[in-house]
Coordinates of C-alpha atoms in Angstrom, one line a residue:
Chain A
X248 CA 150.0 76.9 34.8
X249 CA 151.0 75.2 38.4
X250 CA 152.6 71.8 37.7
X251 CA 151.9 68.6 39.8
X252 CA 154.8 69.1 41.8
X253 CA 154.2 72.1 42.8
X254 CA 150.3 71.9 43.4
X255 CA 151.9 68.4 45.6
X256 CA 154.2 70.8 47.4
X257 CA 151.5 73.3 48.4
X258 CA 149.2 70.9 49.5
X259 CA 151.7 69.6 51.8
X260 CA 151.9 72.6 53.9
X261 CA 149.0 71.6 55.2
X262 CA 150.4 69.0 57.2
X263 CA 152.9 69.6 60.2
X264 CA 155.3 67.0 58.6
X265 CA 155.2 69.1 54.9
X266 CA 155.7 72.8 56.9
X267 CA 158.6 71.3 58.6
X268 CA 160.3 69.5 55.5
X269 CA 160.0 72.8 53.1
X270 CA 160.0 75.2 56.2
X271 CA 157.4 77.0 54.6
X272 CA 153.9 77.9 55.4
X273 CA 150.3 79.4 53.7
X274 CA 148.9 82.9 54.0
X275 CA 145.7 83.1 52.6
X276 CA 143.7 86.4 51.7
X277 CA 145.3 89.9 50.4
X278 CA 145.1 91.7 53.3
X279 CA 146.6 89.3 55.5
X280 CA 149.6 88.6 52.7
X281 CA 149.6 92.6 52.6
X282 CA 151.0 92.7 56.5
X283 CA 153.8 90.6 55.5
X284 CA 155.3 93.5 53.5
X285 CA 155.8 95.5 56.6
X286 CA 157.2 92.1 59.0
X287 CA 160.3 90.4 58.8
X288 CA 158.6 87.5 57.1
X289 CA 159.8 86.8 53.2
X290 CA 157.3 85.2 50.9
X291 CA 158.6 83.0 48.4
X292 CA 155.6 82.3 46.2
X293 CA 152.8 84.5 45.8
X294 CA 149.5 83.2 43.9
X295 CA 147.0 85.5 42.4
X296 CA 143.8 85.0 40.7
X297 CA 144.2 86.2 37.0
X298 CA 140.6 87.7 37.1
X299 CA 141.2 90.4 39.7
X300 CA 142.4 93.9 39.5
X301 CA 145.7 94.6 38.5
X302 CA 145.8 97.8 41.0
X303 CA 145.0 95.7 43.6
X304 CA 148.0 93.7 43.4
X305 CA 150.4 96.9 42.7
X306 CA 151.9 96.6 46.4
X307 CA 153.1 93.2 45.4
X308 CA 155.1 94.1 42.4
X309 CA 158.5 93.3 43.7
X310 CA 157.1 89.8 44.7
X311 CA 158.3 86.3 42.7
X312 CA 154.4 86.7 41.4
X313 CA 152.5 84.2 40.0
X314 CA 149.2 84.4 38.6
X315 CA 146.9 81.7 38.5
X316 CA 143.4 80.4 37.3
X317 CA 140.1 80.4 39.6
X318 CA 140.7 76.2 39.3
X319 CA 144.0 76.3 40.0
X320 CA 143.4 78.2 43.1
X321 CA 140.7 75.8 44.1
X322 CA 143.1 73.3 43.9
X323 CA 145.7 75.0 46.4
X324 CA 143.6 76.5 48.8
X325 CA 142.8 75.2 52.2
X326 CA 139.4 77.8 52.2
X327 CA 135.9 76.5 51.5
X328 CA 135.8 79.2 49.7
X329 CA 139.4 80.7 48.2
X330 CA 140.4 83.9 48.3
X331 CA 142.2 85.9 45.8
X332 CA 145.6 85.3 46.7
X333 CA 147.7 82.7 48.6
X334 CA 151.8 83.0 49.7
X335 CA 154.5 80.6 50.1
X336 CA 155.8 81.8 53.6
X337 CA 159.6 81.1 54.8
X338 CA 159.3 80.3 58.5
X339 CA 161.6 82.7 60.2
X340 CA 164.7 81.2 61.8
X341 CA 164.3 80.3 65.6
X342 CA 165.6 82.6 67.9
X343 CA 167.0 82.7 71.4
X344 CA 164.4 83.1 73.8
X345 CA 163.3 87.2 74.5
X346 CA 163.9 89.0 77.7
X347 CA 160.6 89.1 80.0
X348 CA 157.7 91.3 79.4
X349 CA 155.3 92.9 81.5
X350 CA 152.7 90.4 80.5
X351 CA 153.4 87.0 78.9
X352 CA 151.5 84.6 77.3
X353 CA 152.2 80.8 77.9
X354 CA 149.6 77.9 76.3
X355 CA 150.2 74.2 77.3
X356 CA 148.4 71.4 74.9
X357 CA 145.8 74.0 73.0
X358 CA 144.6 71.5 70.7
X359 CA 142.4 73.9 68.6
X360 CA 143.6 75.8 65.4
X361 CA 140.7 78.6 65.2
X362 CA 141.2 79.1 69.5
X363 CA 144.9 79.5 68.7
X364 CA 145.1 82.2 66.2
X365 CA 142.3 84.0 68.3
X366 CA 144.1 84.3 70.9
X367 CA 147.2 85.4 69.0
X368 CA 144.7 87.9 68.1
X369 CA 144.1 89.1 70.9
X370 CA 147.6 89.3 72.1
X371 CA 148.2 91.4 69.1
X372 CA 145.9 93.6 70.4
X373 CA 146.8 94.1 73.7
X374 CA 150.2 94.9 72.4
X375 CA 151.8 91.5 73.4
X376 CA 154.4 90.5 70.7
X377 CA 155.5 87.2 71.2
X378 CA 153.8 83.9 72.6
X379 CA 155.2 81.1 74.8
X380 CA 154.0 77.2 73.4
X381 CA 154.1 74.1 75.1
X382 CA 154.9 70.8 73.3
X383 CA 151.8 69.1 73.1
X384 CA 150.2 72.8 71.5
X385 CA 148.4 73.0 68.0
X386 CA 151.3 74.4 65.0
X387 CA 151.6 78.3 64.9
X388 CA 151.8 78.0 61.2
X389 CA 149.0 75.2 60.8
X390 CA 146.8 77.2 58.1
X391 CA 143.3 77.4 60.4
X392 CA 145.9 79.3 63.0
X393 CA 147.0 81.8 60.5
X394 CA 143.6 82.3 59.3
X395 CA 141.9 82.9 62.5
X396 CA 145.0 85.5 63.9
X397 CA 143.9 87.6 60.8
X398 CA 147.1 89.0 60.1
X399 CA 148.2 89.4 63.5
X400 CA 150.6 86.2 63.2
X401 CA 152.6 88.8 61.7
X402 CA 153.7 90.6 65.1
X403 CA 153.2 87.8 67.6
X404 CA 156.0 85.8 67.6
X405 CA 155.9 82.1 68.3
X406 CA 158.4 80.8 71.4
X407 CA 158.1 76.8 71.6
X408 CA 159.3 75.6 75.2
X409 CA 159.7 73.1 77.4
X410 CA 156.9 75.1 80.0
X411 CA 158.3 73.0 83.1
X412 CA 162.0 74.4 82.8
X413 CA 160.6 78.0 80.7
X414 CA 158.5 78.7 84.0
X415 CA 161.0 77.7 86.5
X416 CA 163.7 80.2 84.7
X417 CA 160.6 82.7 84.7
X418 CA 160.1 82.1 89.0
X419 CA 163.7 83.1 89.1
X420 CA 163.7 86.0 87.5
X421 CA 160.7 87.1 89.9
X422 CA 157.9 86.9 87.2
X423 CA 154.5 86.0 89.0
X424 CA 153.1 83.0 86.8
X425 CA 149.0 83.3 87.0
X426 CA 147.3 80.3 85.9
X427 CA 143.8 80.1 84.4
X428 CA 142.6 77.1 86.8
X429 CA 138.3 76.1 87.6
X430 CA 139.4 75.6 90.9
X431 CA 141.3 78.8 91.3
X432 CA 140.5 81.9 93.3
X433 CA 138.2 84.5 91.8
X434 CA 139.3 86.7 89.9
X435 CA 137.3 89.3 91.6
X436 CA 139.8 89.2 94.2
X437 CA 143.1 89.0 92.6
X438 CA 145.3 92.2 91.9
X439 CA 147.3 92.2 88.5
X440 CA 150.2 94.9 89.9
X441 CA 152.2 96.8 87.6
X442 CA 155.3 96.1 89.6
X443 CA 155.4 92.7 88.6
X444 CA 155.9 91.3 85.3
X445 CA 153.1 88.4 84.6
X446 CA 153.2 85.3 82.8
X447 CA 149.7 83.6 82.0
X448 CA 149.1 80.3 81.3
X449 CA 146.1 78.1 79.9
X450 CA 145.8 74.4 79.8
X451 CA 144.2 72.3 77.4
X452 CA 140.5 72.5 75.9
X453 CA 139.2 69.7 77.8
X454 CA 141.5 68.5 80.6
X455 CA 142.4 72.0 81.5
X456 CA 145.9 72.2 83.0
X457 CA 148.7 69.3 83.9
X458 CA 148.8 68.9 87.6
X459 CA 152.4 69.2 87.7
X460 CA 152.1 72.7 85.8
X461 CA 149.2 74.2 88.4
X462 CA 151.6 73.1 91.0
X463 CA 154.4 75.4 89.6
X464 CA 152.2 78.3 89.4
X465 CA 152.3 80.9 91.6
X466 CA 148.3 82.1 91.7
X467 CA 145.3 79.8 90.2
X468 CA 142.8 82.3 89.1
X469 CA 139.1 81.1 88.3
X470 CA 136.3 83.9 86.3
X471 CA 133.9 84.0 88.3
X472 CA 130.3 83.1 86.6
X473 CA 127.1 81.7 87.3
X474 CA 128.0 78.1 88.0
X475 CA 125.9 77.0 85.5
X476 CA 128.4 76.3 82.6
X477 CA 131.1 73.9 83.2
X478 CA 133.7 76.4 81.7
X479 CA 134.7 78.8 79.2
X480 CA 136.1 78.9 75.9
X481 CA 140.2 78.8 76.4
X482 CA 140.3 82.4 74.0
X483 CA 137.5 83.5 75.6
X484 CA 139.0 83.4 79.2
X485 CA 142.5 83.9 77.7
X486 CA 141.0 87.5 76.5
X487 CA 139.1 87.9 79.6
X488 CA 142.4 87.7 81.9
X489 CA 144.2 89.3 79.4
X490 CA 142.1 92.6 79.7
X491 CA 141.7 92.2 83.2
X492 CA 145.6 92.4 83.4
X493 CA 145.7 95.6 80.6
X494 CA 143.2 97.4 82.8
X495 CA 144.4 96.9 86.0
X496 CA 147.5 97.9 84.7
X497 CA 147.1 100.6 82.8
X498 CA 149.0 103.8 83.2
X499 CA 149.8 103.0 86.6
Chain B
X132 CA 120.6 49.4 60.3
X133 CA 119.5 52.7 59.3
X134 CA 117.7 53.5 55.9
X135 CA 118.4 55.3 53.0
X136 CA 115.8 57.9 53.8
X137 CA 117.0 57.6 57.5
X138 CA 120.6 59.1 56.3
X139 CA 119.1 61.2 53.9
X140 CA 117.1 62.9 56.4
X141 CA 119.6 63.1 59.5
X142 CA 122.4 64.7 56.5
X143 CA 119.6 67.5 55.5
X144 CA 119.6 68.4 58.8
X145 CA 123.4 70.6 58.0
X146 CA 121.3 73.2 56.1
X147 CA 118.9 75.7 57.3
X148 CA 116.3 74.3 55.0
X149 CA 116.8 70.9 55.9
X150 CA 116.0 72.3 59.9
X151 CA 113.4 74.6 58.9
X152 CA 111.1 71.5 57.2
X153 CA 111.9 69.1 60.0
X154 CA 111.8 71.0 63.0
X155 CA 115.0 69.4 64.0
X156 CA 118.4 69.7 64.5
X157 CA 121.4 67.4 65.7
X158 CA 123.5 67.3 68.6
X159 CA 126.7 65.2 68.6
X160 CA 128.5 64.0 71.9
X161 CA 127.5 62.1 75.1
X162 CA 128.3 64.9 77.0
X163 CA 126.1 67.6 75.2
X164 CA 123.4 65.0 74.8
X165 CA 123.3 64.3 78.5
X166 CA 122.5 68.2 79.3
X167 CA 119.0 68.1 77.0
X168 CA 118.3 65.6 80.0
X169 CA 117.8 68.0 82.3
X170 CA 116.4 71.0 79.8
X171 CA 113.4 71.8 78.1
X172 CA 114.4 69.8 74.5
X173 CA 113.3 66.9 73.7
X174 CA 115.2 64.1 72.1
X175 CA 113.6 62.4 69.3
X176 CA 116.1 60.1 68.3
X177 CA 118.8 58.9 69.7
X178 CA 121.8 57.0 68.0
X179 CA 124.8 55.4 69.6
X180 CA 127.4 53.3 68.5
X181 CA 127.0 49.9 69.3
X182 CA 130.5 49.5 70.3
X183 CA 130.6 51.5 73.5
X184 CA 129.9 50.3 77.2
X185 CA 126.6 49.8 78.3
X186 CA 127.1 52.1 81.6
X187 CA 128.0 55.0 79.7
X188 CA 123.8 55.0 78.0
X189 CA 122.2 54.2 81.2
X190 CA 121.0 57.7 81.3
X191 CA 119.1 57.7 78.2
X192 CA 117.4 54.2 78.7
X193 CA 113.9 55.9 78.3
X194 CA 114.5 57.6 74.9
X195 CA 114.4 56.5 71.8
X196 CA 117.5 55.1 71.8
X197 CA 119.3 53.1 68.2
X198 CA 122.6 51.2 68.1
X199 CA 124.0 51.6 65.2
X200 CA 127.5 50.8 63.2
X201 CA 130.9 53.0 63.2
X202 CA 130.0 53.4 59.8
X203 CA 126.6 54.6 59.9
X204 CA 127.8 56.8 62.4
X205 CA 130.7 58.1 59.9
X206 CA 127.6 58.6 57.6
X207 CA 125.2 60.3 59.9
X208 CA 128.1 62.8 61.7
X209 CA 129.0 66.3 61.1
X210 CA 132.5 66.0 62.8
X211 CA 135.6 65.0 61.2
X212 CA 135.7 62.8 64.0
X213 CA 132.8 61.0 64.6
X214 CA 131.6 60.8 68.9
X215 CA 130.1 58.0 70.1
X216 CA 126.5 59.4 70.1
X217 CA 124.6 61.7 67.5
X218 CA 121.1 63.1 68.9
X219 CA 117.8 64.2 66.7
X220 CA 116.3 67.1 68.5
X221 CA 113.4 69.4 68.0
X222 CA 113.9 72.8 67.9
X223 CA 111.5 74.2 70.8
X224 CA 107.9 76.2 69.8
X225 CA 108.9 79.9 69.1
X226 CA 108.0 82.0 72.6
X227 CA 107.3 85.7 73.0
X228 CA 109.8 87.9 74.0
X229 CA 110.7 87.8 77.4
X230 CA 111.1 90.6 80.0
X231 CA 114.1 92.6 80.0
X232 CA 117.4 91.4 82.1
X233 CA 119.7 93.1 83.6
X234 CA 122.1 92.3 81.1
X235 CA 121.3 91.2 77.5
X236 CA 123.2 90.5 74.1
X237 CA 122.4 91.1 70.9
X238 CA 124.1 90.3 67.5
X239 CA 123.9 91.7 64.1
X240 CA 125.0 89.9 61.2
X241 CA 127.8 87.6 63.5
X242 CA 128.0 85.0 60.4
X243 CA 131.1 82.2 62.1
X244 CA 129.1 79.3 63.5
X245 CA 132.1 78.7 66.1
X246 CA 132.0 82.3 67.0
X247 CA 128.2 82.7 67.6
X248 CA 128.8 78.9 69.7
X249 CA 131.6 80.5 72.0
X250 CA 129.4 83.7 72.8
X251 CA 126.3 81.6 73.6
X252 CA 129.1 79.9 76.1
X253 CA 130.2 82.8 77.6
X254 CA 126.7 84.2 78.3
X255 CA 125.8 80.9 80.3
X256 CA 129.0 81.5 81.8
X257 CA 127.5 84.9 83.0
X258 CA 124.1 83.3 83.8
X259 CA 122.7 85.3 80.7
X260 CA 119.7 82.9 79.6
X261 CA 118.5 84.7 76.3
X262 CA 120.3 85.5 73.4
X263 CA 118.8 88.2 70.4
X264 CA 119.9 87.5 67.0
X265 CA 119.4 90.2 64.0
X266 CA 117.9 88.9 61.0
X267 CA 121.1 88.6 59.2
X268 CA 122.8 85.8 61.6
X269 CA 124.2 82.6 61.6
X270 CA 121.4 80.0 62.6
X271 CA 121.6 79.1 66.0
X272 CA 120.7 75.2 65.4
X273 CA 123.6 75.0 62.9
X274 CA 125.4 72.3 64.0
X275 CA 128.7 74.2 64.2
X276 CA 127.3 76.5 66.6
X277 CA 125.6 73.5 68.8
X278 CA 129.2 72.2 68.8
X279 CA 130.7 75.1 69.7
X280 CA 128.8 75.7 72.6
X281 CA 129.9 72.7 74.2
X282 CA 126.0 72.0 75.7
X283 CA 125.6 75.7 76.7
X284 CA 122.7 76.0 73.8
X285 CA 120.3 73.8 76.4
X286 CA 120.5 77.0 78.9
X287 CA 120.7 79.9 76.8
X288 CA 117.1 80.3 74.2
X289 CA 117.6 82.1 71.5
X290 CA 115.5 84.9 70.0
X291 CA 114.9 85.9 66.5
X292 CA 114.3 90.0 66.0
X293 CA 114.3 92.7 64.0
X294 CA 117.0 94.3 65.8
X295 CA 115.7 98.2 64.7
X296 CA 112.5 97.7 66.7
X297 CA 113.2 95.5 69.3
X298 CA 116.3 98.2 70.2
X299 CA 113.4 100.9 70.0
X300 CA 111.4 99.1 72.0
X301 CA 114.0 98.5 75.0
X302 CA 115.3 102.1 74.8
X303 CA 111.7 103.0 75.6
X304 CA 111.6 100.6 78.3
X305 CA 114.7 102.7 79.7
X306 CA 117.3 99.7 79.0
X307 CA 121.2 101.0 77.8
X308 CA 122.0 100.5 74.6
X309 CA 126.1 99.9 74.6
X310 CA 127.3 98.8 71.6
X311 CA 131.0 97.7 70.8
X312 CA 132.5 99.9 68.3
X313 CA 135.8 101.1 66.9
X314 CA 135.3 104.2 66.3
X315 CA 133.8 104.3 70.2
X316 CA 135.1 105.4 73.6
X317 CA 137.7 103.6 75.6
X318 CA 135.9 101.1 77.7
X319 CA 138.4 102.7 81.0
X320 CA 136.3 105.3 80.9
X321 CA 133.0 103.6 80.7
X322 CA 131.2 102.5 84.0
X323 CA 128.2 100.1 84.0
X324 CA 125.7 101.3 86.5
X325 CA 123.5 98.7 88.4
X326 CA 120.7 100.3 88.2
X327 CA 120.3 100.1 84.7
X328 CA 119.3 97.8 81.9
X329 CA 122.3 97.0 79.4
X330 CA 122.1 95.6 76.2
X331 CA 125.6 94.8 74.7
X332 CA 125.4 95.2 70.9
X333 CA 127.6 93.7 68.4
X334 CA 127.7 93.5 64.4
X335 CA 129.4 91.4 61.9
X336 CA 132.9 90.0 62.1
X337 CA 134.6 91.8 58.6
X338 CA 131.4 95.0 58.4
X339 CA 131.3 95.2 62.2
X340 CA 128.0 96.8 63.4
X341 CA 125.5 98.9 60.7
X342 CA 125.6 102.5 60.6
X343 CA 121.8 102.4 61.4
X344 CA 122.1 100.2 64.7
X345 CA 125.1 102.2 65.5
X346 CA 122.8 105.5 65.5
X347 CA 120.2 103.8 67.6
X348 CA 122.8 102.8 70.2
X349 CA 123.4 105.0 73.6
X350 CA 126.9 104.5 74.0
X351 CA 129.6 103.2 71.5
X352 CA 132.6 101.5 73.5
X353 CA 136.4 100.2 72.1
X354 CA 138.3 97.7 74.0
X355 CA 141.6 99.7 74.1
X356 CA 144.7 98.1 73.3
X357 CA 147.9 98.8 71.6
X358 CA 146.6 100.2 67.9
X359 CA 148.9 97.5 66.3
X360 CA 146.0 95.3 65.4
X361 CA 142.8 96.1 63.5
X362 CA 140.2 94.6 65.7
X363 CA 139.5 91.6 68.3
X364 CA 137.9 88.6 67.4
X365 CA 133.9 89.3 68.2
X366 CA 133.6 86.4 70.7
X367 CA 137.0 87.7 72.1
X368 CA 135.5 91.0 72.4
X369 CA 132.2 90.0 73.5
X370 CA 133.6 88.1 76.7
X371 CA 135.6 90.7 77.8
X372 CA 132.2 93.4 77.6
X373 CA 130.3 90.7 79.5
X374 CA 132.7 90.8 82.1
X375 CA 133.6 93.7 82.4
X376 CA 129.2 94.6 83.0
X377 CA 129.8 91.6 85.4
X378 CA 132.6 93.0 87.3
X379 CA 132.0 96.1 87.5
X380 CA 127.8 95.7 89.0
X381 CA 128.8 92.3 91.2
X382 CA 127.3 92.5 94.3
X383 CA 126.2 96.1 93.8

């Protein structure tokens, strides 16, 4: 049975302040607890529900592995409706910042959890492994974030950075920083090359990008549409660009 | 001051059922509210807090507009955070189908309110004005999915089918069945043609699309990426088909 402290603890990592204190964080669901086995994360806790299979949890043998009541789930999860499992996850320790990529992925002030971890997603599937966030952005290891990557947390690495100085370093190493900007160029007419190495960058839900951040970019890039709509969903043009950068790209 | 019954009404409004016997549906947010102004909705009720600045309602003098408490607003609201205005709006009189587009979407199954709100955003984006929902989808009046659509739901109408005979129906009419699938070809190989009818396909976030609609469809497309990552968020995906059938038949 899970003692007040420790259902106290758990619940905690729901906050920003509780990750940082325990430097821990919650994985929720079997399959996405299952890709931590093959990444470099370490869980510390694992939670199972006592009424499910035992050869479903046979990959998870070698894991300090607890299992738990239906309530006592209830009482830990951050799901509407829990799963069958929930980790204790050790964040990893920060590292040095990587060497430039073809394609980057930099996010100033993205304010929403379940836009986040979609377009950690889709990074993951485009084959881009770490991501570049500003200070005001949303918590990589806020729980709706790891939700919504749906495992993919697990091979995007987080990188938080002061963008200003991050993307002045980048101009100087010659990587072409391509803003996602409503009053941008279309992108109809812009040419991702495969020379370059790109970084691209989104802005904030509602007040898009910082003025001083558009004016350090090197191409503001707008999708064209219908004019109808006053913009797009942040992932939804993130994956939009993103493609557009994979395909252009591609082979060449 | 709003009633009992008042409350208890505006609340049943969350579910389907609560919808279904009223007819209505709520829309939270100045902004949103302004843009059934200049559609085809029309506002029933109206409530704003009584706190806010006159000049901000002077656009909905003619409706029938109620001031009402912080609190009662807290009561009424759907959002964690409440907005200053919360709207009562009937759902418009079912219409016959309409005549094929050039470019239509169609969902099976697709069950996340916020993902069925950012695809309705991304087809006004595109200027698509119709959207066709299988049987099995999330309600479009949910108030999740109004949310999420950040006032796109005014300009895109939604249409409830039987996906099996409405896809029969538009294959005889000649229209290109392309549905997103994983086991499908790469999408670099695939060329929208504008001469053609397309009707972009998609199925359910965890089951993706039904064996059955997948046998009806004439082409099955993947977004290609790096194979790391099981699959792209369906709203992620959708965007990036959209613009791709916009890209590639712009000004042809």
């Amino acid at each position: 049975m899970l003692s007040k402290n420790r259902i106290k603890l758990i619940r905690s990592l729901k906050s920003k302040k509780g990750r940082d204190k325990t430097n821990c964080f919650i994985v929720e669901g079997l399959k996405s607890i299952k890709e931590l086995l093959d990444s470099n994360y370490h869980i510390e806790t694992l939670y199972i529900r006592n009424n499910i299979d035992e050869s479903d949890v046979v990959d998870f043998k070698d894991q300090n592995l607890f299992f738990i009541d239906p309530h006592e789930m209830k009482e830990i999860s951050n799901l509407a409706n829990p799963t069958e499992a929930l980790a204790l996850v050790s964040k990893p320790e920060t590292t040095k910042l990587p060497n430039s990529e073809k394609l980057m992925i930099a996010l100033d002030s993205v304010q929403d959890p379940g836009n986040l971890g979609t377009i950690i997603r889709t990074c993951d599937w485009f084959g881009i492994n770490q991501i570049f966030l500003g200070n005001g952005s949303v918590d990589f290891y806020n729980p709706k974030v790891i939700q919504a990557t749906m495992g993919s947390f697990t091979r995007v690495k987080p990188f938080k950075v002061d963008l200003d100085s991050f993307i002045h370093e980048k101009k100087q190493e010659g990587v072409k920083i391509i803003a996602a900007h409503l009053s941008g160029a279309s992108l109809l007419q812009f040419q991702f090359k495969s020379v370059n190495s790109h970084l691209l960058l989104f802005g904030n839900e509602g007040n898009g990008l910082s003025d001083h951040l558009r004016d350090l970019s090197d191409f503001l890039i707008k999708i064209p549409g219908s004019e109808q709509a006053e913009s797009l969903n942040i992932a939804a043009s993130m994956s939009i660009l993103t493609w557009e950068a994979f395909r252009s790209t591609f082979n060449r």
